[in-house]
Short mmCIF file of C-alpha atoms in Angstrom, two decimals:
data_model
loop_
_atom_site.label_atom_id
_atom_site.label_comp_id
_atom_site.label_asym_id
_atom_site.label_seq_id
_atom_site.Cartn_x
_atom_site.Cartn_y
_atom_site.Cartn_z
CA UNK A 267 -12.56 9.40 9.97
CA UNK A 268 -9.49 7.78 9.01
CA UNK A 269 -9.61 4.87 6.61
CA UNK A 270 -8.21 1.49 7.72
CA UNK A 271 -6.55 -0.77 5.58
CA UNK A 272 -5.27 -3.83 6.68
CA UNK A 273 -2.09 -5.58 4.31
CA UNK A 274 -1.58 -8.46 2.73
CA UNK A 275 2.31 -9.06 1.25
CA UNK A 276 2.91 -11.65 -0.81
CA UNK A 277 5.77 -14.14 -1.58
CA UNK A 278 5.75 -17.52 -3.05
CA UNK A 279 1.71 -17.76 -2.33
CA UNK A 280 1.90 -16.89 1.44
CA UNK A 281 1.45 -14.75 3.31
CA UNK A 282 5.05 -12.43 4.70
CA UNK A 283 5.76 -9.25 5.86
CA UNK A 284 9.06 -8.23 5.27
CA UNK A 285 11.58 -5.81 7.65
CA UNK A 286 12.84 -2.18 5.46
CA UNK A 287 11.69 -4.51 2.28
CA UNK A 288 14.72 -6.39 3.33
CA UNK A 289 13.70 -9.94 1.23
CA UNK A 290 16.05 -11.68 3.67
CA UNK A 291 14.28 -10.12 6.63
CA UNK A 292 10.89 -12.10 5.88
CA UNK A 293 8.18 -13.33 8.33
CA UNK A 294 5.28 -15.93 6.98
CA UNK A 295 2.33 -15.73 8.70
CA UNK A 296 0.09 -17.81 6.57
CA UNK A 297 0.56 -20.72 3.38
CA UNK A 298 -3.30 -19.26 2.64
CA UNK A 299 -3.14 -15.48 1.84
CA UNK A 300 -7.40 -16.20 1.22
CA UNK A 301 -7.84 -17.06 4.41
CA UNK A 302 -6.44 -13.96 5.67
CA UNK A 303 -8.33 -11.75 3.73
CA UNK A 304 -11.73 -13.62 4.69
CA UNK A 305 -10.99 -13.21 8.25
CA UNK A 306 -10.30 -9.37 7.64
CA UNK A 307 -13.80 -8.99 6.14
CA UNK A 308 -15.31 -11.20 8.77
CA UNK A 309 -13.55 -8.66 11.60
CA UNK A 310 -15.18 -5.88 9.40
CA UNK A 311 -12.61 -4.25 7.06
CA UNK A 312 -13.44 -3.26 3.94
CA UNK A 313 -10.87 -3.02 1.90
CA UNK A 314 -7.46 -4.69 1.58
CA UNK A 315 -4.07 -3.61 0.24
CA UNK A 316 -2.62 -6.48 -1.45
CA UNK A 317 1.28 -6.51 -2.59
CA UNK A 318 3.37 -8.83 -5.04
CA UNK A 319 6.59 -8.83 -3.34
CA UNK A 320 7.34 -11.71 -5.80
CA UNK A 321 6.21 -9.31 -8.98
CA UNK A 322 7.92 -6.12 -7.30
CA UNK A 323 11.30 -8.27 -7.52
CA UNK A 324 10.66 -9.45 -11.02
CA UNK A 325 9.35 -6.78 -12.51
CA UNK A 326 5.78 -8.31 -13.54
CA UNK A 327 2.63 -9.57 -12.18
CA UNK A 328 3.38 -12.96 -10.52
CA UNK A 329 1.08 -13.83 -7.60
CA UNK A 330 -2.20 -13.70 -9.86
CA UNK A 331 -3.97 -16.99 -8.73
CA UNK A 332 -3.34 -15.32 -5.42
CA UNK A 333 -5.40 -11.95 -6.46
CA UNK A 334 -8.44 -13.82 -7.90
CA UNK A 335 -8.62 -16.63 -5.37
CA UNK A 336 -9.02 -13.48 -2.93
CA UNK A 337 -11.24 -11.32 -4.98
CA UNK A 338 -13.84 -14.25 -5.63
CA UNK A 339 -13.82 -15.27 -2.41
CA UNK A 340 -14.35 -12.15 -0.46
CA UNK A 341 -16.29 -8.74 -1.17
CA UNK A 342 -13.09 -6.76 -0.35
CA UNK A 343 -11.92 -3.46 -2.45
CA UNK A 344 -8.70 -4.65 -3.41
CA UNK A 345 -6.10 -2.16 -4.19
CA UNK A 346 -3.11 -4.21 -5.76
CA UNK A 347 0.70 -3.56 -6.76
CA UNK A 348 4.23 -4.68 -7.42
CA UNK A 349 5.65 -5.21 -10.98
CA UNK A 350 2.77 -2.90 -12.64
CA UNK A 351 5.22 -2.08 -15.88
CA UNK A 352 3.33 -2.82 -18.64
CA UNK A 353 -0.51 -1.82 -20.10
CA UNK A 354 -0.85 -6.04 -19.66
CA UNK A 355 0.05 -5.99 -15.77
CA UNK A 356 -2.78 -3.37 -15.32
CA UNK A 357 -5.25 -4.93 -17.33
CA UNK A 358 -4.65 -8.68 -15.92
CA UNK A 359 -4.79 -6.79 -11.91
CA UNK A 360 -8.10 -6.00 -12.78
CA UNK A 361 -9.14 -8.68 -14.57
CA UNK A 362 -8.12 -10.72 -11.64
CA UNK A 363 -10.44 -8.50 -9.54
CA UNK A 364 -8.55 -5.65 -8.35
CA UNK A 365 -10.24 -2.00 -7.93
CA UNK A 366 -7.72 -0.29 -8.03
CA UNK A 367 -3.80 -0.67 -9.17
CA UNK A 368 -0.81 0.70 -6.92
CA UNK A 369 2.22 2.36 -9.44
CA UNK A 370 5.24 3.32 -8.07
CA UNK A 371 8.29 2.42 -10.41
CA UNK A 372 6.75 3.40 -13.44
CA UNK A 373 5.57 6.74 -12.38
CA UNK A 374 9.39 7.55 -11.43
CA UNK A 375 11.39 5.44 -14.62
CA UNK A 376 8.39 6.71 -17.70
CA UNK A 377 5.97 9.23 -16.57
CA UNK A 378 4.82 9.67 -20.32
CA UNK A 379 3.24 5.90 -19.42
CA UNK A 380 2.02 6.81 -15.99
CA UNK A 381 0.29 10.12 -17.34
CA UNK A 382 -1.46 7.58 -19.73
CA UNK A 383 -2.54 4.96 -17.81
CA UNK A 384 -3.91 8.22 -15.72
CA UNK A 385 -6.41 9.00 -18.24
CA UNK A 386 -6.88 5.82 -19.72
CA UNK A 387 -8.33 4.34 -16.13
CA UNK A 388 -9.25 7.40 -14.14
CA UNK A 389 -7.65 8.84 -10.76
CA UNK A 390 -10.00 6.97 -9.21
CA UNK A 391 -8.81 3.28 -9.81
CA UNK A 392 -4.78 4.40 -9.89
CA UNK A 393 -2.86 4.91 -6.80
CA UNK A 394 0.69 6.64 -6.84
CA UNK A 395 3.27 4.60 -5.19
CA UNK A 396 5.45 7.51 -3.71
CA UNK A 397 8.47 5.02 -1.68
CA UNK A 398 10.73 7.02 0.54
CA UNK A 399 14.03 6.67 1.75
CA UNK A 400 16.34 9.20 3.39
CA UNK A 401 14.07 11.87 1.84
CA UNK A 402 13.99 10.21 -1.67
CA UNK A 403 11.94 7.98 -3.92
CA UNK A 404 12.61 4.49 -4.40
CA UNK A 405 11.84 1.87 -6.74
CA UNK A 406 11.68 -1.67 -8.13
CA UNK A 407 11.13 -3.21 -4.74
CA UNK A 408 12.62 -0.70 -2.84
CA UNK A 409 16.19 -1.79 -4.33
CA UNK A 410 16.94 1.13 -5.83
CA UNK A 411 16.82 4.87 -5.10
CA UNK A 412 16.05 7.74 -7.39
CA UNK A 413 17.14 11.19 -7.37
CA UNK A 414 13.76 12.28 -7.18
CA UNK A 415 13.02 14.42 -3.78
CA UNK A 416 9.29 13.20 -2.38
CA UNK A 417 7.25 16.63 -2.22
CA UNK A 418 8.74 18.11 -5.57
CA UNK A 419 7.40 14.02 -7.10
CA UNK A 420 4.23 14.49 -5.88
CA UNK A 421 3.52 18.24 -6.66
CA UNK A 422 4.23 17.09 -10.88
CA UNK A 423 1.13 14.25 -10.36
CA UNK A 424 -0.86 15.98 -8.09
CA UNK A 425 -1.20 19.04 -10.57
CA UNK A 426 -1.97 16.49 -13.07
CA UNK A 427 -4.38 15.08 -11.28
CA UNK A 428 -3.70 12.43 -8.95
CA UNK A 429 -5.78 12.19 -5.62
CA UNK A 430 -4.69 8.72 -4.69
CA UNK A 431 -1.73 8.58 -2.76
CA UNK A 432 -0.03 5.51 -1.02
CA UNK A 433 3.11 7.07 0.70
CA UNK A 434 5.80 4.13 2.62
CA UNK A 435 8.55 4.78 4.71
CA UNK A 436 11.01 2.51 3.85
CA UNK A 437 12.79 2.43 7.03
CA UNK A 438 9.80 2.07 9.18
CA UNK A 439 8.02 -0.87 7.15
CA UNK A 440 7.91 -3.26 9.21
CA UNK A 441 9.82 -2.36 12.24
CA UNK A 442 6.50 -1.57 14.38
CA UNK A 443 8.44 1.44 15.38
CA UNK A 444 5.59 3.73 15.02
CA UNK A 445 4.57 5.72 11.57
CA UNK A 446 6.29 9.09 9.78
CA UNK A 447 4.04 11.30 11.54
CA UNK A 448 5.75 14.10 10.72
CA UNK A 449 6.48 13.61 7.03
CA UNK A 450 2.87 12.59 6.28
CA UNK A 451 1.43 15.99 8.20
CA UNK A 452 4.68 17.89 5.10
CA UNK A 453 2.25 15.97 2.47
CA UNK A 454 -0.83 17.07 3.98
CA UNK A 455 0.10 20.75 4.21
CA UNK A 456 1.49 20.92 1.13
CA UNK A 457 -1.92 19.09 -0.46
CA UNK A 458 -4.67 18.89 1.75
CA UNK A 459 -7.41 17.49 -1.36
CA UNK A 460 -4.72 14.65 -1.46
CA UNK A 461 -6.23 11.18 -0.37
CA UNK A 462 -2.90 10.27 1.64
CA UNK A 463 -2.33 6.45 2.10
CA UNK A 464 0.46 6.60 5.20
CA UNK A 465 1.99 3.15 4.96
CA UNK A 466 5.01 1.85 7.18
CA UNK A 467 6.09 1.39 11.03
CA UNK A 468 2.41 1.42 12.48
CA UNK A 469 2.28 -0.34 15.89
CA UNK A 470 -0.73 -0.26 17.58
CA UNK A 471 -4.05 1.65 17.79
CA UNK A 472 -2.94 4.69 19.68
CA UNK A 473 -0.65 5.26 16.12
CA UNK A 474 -3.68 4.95 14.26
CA UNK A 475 -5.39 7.69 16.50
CA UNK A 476 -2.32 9.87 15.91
CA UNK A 477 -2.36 9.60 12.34
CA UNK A 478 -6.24 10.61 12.50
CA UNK A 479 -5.33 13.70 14.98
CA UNK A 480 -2.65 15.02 12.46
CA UNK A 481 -5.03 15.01 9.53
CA UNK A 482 -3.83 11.72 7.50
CA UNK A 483 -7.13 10.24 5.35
CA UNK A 484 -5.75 6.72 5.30
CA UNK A 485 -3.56 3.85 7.26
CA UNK A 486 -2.46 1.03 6.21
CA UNK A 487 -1.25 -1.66 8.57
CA UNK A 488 0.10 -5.13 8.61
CA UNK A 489 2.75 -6.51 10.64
CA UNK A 490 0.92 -5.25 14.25
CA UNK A 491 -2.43 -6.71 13.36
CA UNK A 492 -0.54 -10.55 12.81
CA UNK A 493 1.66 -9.41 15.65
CA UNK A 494 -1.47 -8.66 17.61
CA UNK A 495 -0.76 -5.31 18.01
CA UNK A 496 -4.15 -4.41 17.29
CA UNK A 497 -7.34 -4.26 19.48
CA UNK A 498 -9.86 -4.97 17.05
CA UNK A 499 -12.47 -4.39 19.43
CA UNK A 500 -11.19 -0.90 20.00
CA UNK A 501 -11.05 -0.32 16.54
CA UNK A 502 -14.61 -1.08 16.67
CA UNK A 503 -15.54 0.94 19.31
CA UNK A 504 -13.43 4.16 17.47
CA UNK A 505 -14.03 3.91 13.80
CA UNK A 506 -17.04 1.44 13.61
#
């Protein structure tokens, strides 16, 4: 059964979703980010996908008030990113609550660091960021692209022992024009163990239940459930 994990993107304190992680293309849907997430565990979810747009931009942890105000007032499993650099951004994500940390820039710019904050917390608390555009990995917010190819990126981590996964098309986030079906399955194939996070462009339900079909362990969504895109009570009825 495919994992469901609702999205909460932060700037300023609120609540946005952004359009191809275009800061100019932002949305607010709520000055209360806590009340969000309380209303996703009322509905049922279990765990939430937070993001510091703010800290992807600057290159630290920003939004922490945010991250414990939502940790201490919810039982969610929090899995948190944007601006993990440093041994201190980790350590003050899960101080502030967070199970587990999202890395993405890091893993691309110093993979010496990334290897050791792989044994130093366990592949069970860190998830690989893996950003794509046009076929390659981005970082720092999604403003700048490497030369690194996405399946070749993976393959270095994954034989080192990554199983967490959290893989975004870039020029689907946000757009609600349906999710990467097709380059998720490439990941799958190519590492069926992997826990695959598919992240970006999700709609509705019935691209939920297409992700599920085609083998993808995990969703996350955002935009469609505040759009309400989302029939809660058929996710119910589907996934429980």
């Amino acid at each position: 059964m495919i994992e469901l994990i609702p999205a909460i993107d932060i700037i300023g304190g609120e609540c946005v979703r952004l359009t191809r992680g275009d800061y100019d293309a932002k949305t607010t849907y709520s000055s209360d980010p806590t009340k969000v997430a309380e209303e996703f565990q009322r509905l049922g979810f279990t765990r939430l996908h937070v993001v510091d747009l703010d800290g992807a931009r600057s290159r630290h942890i920003v939004n922490t008030e945010v991250l414990k105000s939502i940790t201490s007032h919810t039982d969610l499993k929090v899995d948190f990113g944007g601006g993990i650099k440093t041994d201190a951004d980790i350590e003050t994500a899960l101080e502030c609550g967070a199970e587990m940390v999202t890395v993405g820039s890091v893993a691309v710019t110093s993979p010496t660091l990334f290897m050791d904050w792989l044994a130093k917390y366990g592949a069970e608390r860190l998830i690989l960021g893996a950003d794509v555009r046009n076929g390659m990995v981005s970082i720092n917010g999604w403003k700048e692209d490497s030369t690194l190819a996405l399946l070749p990126f993976l393959n270095d981590y994954v034989q080192r022992g990554v199983k967490n996964v959290l893989c975004t098309d870039i020029s689907r986030d946000g757009t609600l024009s349906g999710p990467s079906v097709e380059l998720y399955k490439s990941v799958m194939e190519a590492y069926p163990s992997l826990h695959l996070i598919a992240s970006g462009g999700v709609s509705s339900n019935d691209d939920i239940l297409q992700l599920e079909q085609n083998g993808i362990p995990a969703v996350v969504f955002g935009k469609a459930f505040y759009e309400g895109r989302i029939d809660i009570n058929q996710l119910r009825e589907i996934w429980g």
